[in-house]
Amino acid sequence: MTIHDRTRPILVGVDGSASAIAATRWAAAEAARHKMPLHIVNVYTWPVSGYPEALIAGHDLLASMKNASAVILDEARTAAESAAPEVAVSVTSHGGDTVAYLRSLSKKSSLLVVGSRGLGGFSGLLLGSVAVGIAAHTECPVIVVRGEPNEGPVVVGVDGSPVSEAAIAFAFEEASALGADLVAVHAWHDSPLVDVFEKGYASLYLDTAAVDAEELLAQRLAGWQEKHPDVSVTRVAPRGRAAKVLMDYAQGARLLVIGSRGRGGFTGLTLGSTSQALIHHAPCPVAVLRSPEDH
């Protein structure tokens, strides 16, 4: 089975923000490329404070929230139909916990697409524990739509872990669907101690590490080119910090694909500084893949 299961819709979470509308357009175009339906969801959450009962009745507030949700969904549907009129679009308004509901829907979705910043029910969605919860526990890949549309390659981070294999598979499918080139990046050894001792044994170590990195990259990509002969692949194994290296190669990219967690240069990708940097600052959309073993 491919990553893009056409029996499952692409799910996009919206909250009325400009970022969410951009994510909706991206998701609609993705659905059109893969001939899949699009499901747009808005989750409204009952406020815990700020609405004194003396000033506003509970049922009036609930009705207001439902109406606001309907307006948000209408705007998103219009954006989706404008971007990809051939795509079947459905919408859902739901009251409750944003993360829990999106996670439940992800079990029957092909992708979950969200904007890079939001408001309302998605306030802070990618600014803390909510993002970690979504990226770490959803049952499908998560796409964080960032930056302006680009015409460059798809970039994938490779580190040799099982989740890296899922990222490679997804990246090849995306590159093929987009008619884009693929750049596979393996960042290796970023220890500051080696910078101090780049002579003698350290120099020999660096030479060996560089060769090992190139061999690992070649091994992990073996067979994928045969499966996707239409995709032109460039392999790069630079020395440097994973976040910095990937950020550099993501300049002008159509999509950056990373694993939710890995080893080596990508250890703790979802929960550590590398993933946070990429989700917050990457100049293009970011796809976060989990290993099939984690599902």
Short mmCIF file of C-alpha atoms in Angstrom, two decimals:
data_model
loop_
_atom_site.label_atom_id
_atom_site.label_comp_id
_atom_site.label_asym_id
_atom_site.label_seq_id
_atom_site.Cartn_x
_atom_site.Cartn_y
_atom_site.Cartn_z
CA MET A 1 0.00 0.00 0.00
CA THR A 2 1.23 3.48 -0.81
CA ILE A 3 1.45 6.30 1.71
CA HIS A 4 -1.37 8.07 -0.11
CA ASP A 5 -4.28 5.68 0.45
CA ARG A 6 -6.96 6.87 -1.96
CA THR A 7 -9.68 5.25 0.14
CA ARG A 8 -8.95 7.75 2.91
CA PRO A 9 -9.42 11.53 2.70
CA ILE A 10 -6.88 14.24 3.32
CA LEU A 11 -7.78 15.96 6.59
CA VAL A 12 -7.16 19.67 7.15
CA GLY A 13 -7.73 21.52 10.41
CA VAL A 14 -8.90 25.13 10.08
CA ASP A 15 -9.55 27.96 12.53
CA GLY A 16 -10.31 31.01 10.39
CA SER A 17 -6.71 32.24 10.22
CA ALA A 18 -4.90 33.15 7.01
CA SER A 19 -2.45 30.33 7.76
CA ALA A 20 -5.31 27.82 7.88
CA ILE A 21 -6.66 29.02 4.52
CA ALA A 22 -3.19 28.58 3.01
CA ALA A 23 -3.10 25.07 4.47
CA THR A 24 -6.54 24.38 2.97
CA ARG A 25 -5.40 25.43 -0.50
CA TRP A 26 -2.30 23.25 -0.16
CA ALA A 27 -4.38 20.29 1.00
CA ALA A 28 -6.87 20.74 -1.85
CA ALA A 29 -4.07 20.76 -4.43
CA GLU A 30 -2.60 17.66 -2.79
CA ALA A 31 -5.98 15.93 -2.93
CA ALA A 32 -6.29 16.78 -6.62
CA ARG A 33 -2.82 15.40 -7.38
CA HIS A 34 -3.63 12.09 -5.72
CA LYS A 35 -7.33 11.97 -6.70
CA MET A 36 -8.48 11.88 -3.08
CA PRO A 37 -11.34 13.57 -1.18
CA LEU A 38 -10.74 16.44 1.23
CA HIS A 39 -12.22 16.65 4.74
CA ILE A 40 -12.13 20.10 6.40
CA VAL A 41 -12.55 20.25 10.19
CA ASN A 42 -13.03 23.07 12.66
CA VAL A 43 -12.91 22.32 16.37
CA TYR A 44 -14.31 24.86 18.79
CA THR A 45 -13.50 24.59 22.47
CA TRP A 46 -15.70 25.77 25.31
CA PRO A 47 -13.83 28.58 27.12
CA VAL A 48 -12.94 27.93 30.74
CA SER A 49 -12.95 31.61 31.67
CA GLY A 50 -13.64 35.03 30.32
CA TYR A 51 -17.41 34.73 29.88
CA PRO A 52 -19.13 35.54 33.19
CA GLU A 53 -22.49 33.84 33.42
CA ALA A 54 -24.01 37.13 34.47
CA LEU A 55 -23.17 38.64 31.10
CA ILE A 56 -23.90 35.85 28.68
CA ALA A 57 -25.99 32.69 28.83
CA GLY A 58 -24.33 29.38 28.10
CA HIS A 59 -26.66 28.41 25.27
CA ASP A 60 -26.15 31.79 23.58
CA LEU A 61 -22.39 31.35 23.71
CA LEU A 62 -22.63 27.85 22.31
CA ALA A 63 -24.86 29.03 19.48
CA SER A 64 -22.39 31.82 18.73
CA MET A 65 -19.48 29.37 18.63
CA LYS A 66 -21.36 27.04 16.30
CA ASN A 67 -22.22 29.93 13.99
CA ALA A 68 -18.61 31.11 13.96
CA SER A 69 -17.48 27.56 13.17
CA ALA A 70 -19.91 27.39 10.24
CA VAL A 71 -18.54 30.66 8.84
CA ILE A 72 -14.97 29.36 9.16
CA LEU A 73 -15.87 26.15 7.36
CA ASP A 74 -17.70 27.99 4.57
CA GLU A 75 -14.64 30.16 3.97
CA ALA A 76 -12.37 27.13 3.94
CA ARG A 77 -14.65 25.20 1.57
CA THR A 78 -14.67 28.15 -0.82
CA ALA A 79 -10.86 28.28 -0.74
CA ALA A 80 -10.61 24.53 -1.38
CA GLU A 81 -13.09 24.54 -4.25
CA SER A 82 -11.33 27.51 -5.81
CA ALA A 83 -7.94 25.78 -5.60
CA ALA A 84 -9.16 22.37 -6.81
CA PRO A 85 -12.78 22.36 -8.08
CA GLU A 86 -12.55 18.69 -9.06
CA VAL A 87 -11.98 17.55 -5.46
CA ALA A 88 -14.88 16.25 -3.33
CA VAL A 89 -15.01 18.34 -0.16
CA SER A 90 -16.73 17.57 3.14
CA VAL A 91 -16.76 19.64 6.33
CA THR A 92 -17.20 18.93 10.04
CA SER A 93 -17.76 21.25 12.98
CA HIS A 94 -16.97 19.70 16.36
CA GLY A 95 -16.99 20.93 19.93
CA GLY A 96 -14.28 19.48 22.14
CA ASP A 97 -10.56 18.97 22.48
CA THR A 98 -8.67 19.87 19.30
CA VAL A 99 -5.79 17.41 19.58
CA ALA A 100 -7.92 14.47 20.69
CA TYR A 101 -10.41 14.96 17.87
CA LEU A 102 -7.77 15.39 15.16
CA ARG A 103 -5.97 12.32 16.44
CA SER A 104 -9.18 10.29 16.28
CA LEU A 105 -9.87 11.41 12.70
CA SER A 106 -6.28 10.72 11.66
CA LYS A 107 -6.94 6.99 12.06
CA LYS A 108 -9.09 7.14 8.93
CA SER A 109 -7.18 9.84 7.05
CA SER A 110 -4.33 9.75 4.57
CA LEU A 111 -2.74 13.03 5.72
CA LEU A 112 -3.37 15.67 8.36
CA VAL A 113 -2.64 19.20 7.15
CA VAL A 114 -2.40 22.25 9.44
CA GLY A 115 -1.18 25.81 9.14
CA SER A 116 1.97 27.11 10.78
CA ARG A 117 0.13 29.53 13.07
CA GLY A 118 -3.47 29.97 14.05
CA LEU A 119 -6.14 31.40 16.29
CA GLY A 120 -9.29 30.26 18.01
CA GLY A 121 -9.42 26.49 18.52
CA PHE A 122 -5.98 26.09 16.98
CA SER A 123 -4.24 28.86 18.92
CA GLY A 124 -0.69 27.72 19.64
CA LEU A 125 -1.18 24.58 17.56
CA LEU A 126 2.43 24.52 16.48
CA LEU A 127 3.94 26.40 19.38
CA GLY A 128 4.26 23.77 22.07
CA SER A 129 2.93 20.53 23.46
CA VAL A 130 -0.05 20.45 21.07
CA ALA A 131 2.25 20.18 18.06
CA VAL A 132 4.29 17.48 19.75
CA GLY A 133 1.14 15.53 20.53
CA ILE A 134 -0.12 15.71 16.96
CA ALA A 135 3.20 14.91 15.29
CA ALA A 136 4.05 12.13 17.72
CA HIS A 137 0.72 10.35 17.99
CA THR A 138 -1.40 10.81 14.87
CA GLU A 139 -2.03 7.74 12.75
CA CYS A 140 -1.08 9.48 9.50
CA PRO A 141 1.62 11.87 8.24
CA VAL A 142 1.31 15.49 9.38
CA ILE A 143 1.94 18.40 7.00
CA VAL A 144 2.72 21.82 8.45
CA VAL A 145 2.18 24.36 5.67
CA ARG A 146 4.78 27.12 5.86
CA GLY A 147 6.30 29.72 3.57
CA GLU A 148 5.38 30.73 0.03
CA PRO A 149 4.76 28.25 -2.81
CA ASN A 150 8.05 27.18 -4.41
CA GLU A 151 8.97 25.26 -7.55
CA GLY A 152 12.09 23.59 -6.18
CA PRO A 153 12.77 19.98 -5.18
CA VAL A 154 11.37 17.78 -2.44
CA VAL A 155 13.97 17.46 0.33
CA VAL A 156 14.07 14.45 2.66
CA GLY A 157 16.14 13.93 5.81
CA VAL A 158 17.71 10.46 5.98
CA ASP A 159 19.34 8.94 9.06
CA GLY A 160 18.96 5.19 8.68
CA SER A 161 16.20 4.71 11.27
CA PRO A 162 12.89 2.90 10.53
CA VAL A 163 10.99 6.18 10.51
CA SER A 164 13.49 7.48 7.99
CA GLU A 165 12.35 4.73 5.63
CA ALA A 166 8.78 6.00 5.90
CA ALA A 167 10.01 9.52 5.16
CA ILE A 168 11.88 8.29 2.07
CA ALA A 169 8.79 6.48 0.77
CA PHE A 170 6.63 9.55 1.26
CA ALA A 171 9.22 11.87 -0.31
CA PHE A 172 9.50 9.73 -3.45
CA GLU A 173 5.71 9.62 -3.85
CA GLU A 174 5.46 13.38 -3.45
CA ALA A 175 8.31 14.09 -5.85
CA SER A 176 6.72 11.81 -8.44
CA ALA A 177 3.28 13.41 -8.06
CA LEU A 178 4.73 16.92 -8.21
CA GLY A 179 7.08 16.20 -11.11
CA ALA A 180 9.88 17.47 -8.86
CA ASP A 181 13.46 16.43 -8.22
CA LEU A 182 14.36 14.82 -4.90
CA VAL A 183 17.28 15.83 -2.67
CA ALA A 184 18.14 13.23 -0.01
CA VAL A 185 20.14 14.71 2.88
CA HIS A 186 22.09 12.91 5.59
CA ALA A 187 23.70 15.28 8.08
CA TRP A 188 26.49 13.67 10.08
CA HIS A 189 28.58 14.34 13.23
CA ASP A 190 28.08 17.81 14.58
CA SER A 191 30.16 17.51 17.77
CA PRO A 192 31.92 20.81 18.61
CA LEU A 193 34.85 18.82 20.07
CA VAL A 194 35.83 17.62 16.62
CA ASP A 195 36.11 21.24 15.48
CA VAL A 196 38.85 21.74 18.05
CA PHE A 197 40.85 18.62 17.17
CA GLU A 198 40.74 18.48 13.38
CA LYS A 199 44.23 17.03 13.17
CA GLY A 200 45.71 13.57 13.54
CA TYR A 201 43.19 10.98 14.67
CA ALA A 202 40.31 13.44 14.51
CA SER A 203 41.09 14.18 10.88
CA LEU A 204 41.15 10.46 10.07
CA TYR A 205 37.86 10.06 11.92
CA LEU A 206 36.25 12.83 9.88
CA ASP A 207 37.39 11.24 6.64
CA THR A 208 35.98 7.87 7.68
CA ALA A 209 32.75 9.41 8.95
CA ALA A 210 32.23 11.21 5.64
CA VAL A 211 32.61 7.98 3.68
CA ASP A 212 30.32 6.13 6.09
CA ALA A 213 27.67 8.84 5.71
CA GLU A 214 27.72 8.61 1.93
CA GLU A 215 27.51 4.82 2.06
CA LEU A 216 24.56 4.93 4.47
CA LEU A 217 22.73 7.33 2.21
CA ALA A 218 23.34 5.15 -0.84
CA GLN A 219 22.13 2.05 1.01
CA ARG A 220 18.94 3.70 2.26
CA LEU A 221 18.04 4.94 -1.21
CA ALA A 222 18.82 1.65 -2.95
CA GLY A 223 15.79 0.35 -4.80
CA TRP A 224 13.74 3.52 -4.54
CA GLN A 225 15.04 4.91 -7.81
CA GLU A 226 13.89 1.73 -9.57
CA LYS A 227 10.43 2.13 -8.04
CA HIS A 228 10.27 5.76 -9.16
CA PRO A 229 12.34 6.06 -12.36
CA ASP A 230 10.69 9.41 -13.12
CA VAL A 231 12.28 11.05 -10.08
CA SER A 232 15.73 12.57 -10.41
CA VAL A 233 17.64 12.08 -7.13
CA THR A 234 20.55 14.02 -5.67
CA ARG A 235 22.34 12.56 -2.62
CA VAL A 236 24.16 14.88 -0.23
CA ALA A 237 25.90 13.98 3.04
CA PRO A 238 27.27 17.21 4.51
CA ARG A 239 28.83 17.53 7.92
CA GLY A 240 26.84 19.79 10.20
CA ARG A 241 23.93 20.13 12.56
CA ALA A 242 20.80 18.48 11.27
CA ALA A 243 18.48 21.46 11.68
CA LYS A 244 20.89 23.91 10.04
CA VAL A 245 21.71 21.57 7.14
CA LEU A 246 18.06 20.77 6.42
CA MET A 247 17.07 24.43 6.74
CA ASP A 248 19.69 25.34 4.14
CA TYR A 249 18.57 22.69 1.66
CA ALA A 250 14.90 23.58 2.24
CA GLN A 251 15.44 27.05 0.77
CA GLY A 252 13.27 27.12 -2.34
CA ALA A 253 12.05 23.54 -1.77
CA ARG A 254 8.46 22.48 -2.40
CA LEU A 255 8.42 20.23 0.65
CA LEU A 256 10.73 19.13 3.47
CA VAL A 257 10.11 15.56 4.69
CA ILE A 258 11.42 14.38 8.07
CA GLY A 259 10.86 11.46 10.43
CA SER A 260 9.14 12.01 13.76
CA ARG A 261 12.14 10.63 15.59
CA GLY A 262 15.37 8.98 14.57
CA ARG A 263 18.98 8.44 15.49
CA GLY A 264 22.29 10.05 14.73
CA GLY A 265 21.86 13.60 13.48
CA PHE A 266 18.10 13.30 13.86
CA THR A 267 17.84 11.90 17.37
CA GLY A 268 14.75 13.18 19.17
CA LEU A 269 13.54 14.94 16.04
CA THR A 270 9.97 15.39 17.17
CA LEU A 271 10.63 16.18 20.82
CA GLY A 272 13.90 18.10 20.58
CA SER A 273 15.34 21.30 19.23
CA THR A 274 15.77 20.02 15.67
CA SER A 275 12.10 19.40 15.03
CA GLN A 276 11.07 22.55 16.83
CA ALA A 277 13.41 24.60 14.65
CA LEU A 278 12.16 23.02 11.43
CA ILE A 279 8.47 23.28 12.29
CA HIS A 280 8.83 26.88 13.40
CA HIS A 281 11.31 28.19 10.85
CA ALA A 282 11.51 26.03 7.72
CA PRO A 283 10.95 28.13 4.57
CA CYS A 284 8.61 25.55 3.02
CA PRO A 285 5.90 23.04 4.05
CA VAL A 286 7.18 20.33 6.42
CA ALA A 287 5.95 16.72 6.38
CA VAL A 288 6.45 14.76 9.63
CA LEU A 289 6.33 10.97 9.23
CA ARG A 290 6.03 8.34 11.92
CA SER A 291 7.38 4.83 11.63
CA PRO A 292 4.81 2.12 10.77
CA GLU A 293 6.05 0.39 13.94
CA ASP A 294 4.66 3.29 16.00
CA HIS A 295 1.13 3.02 14.63
#
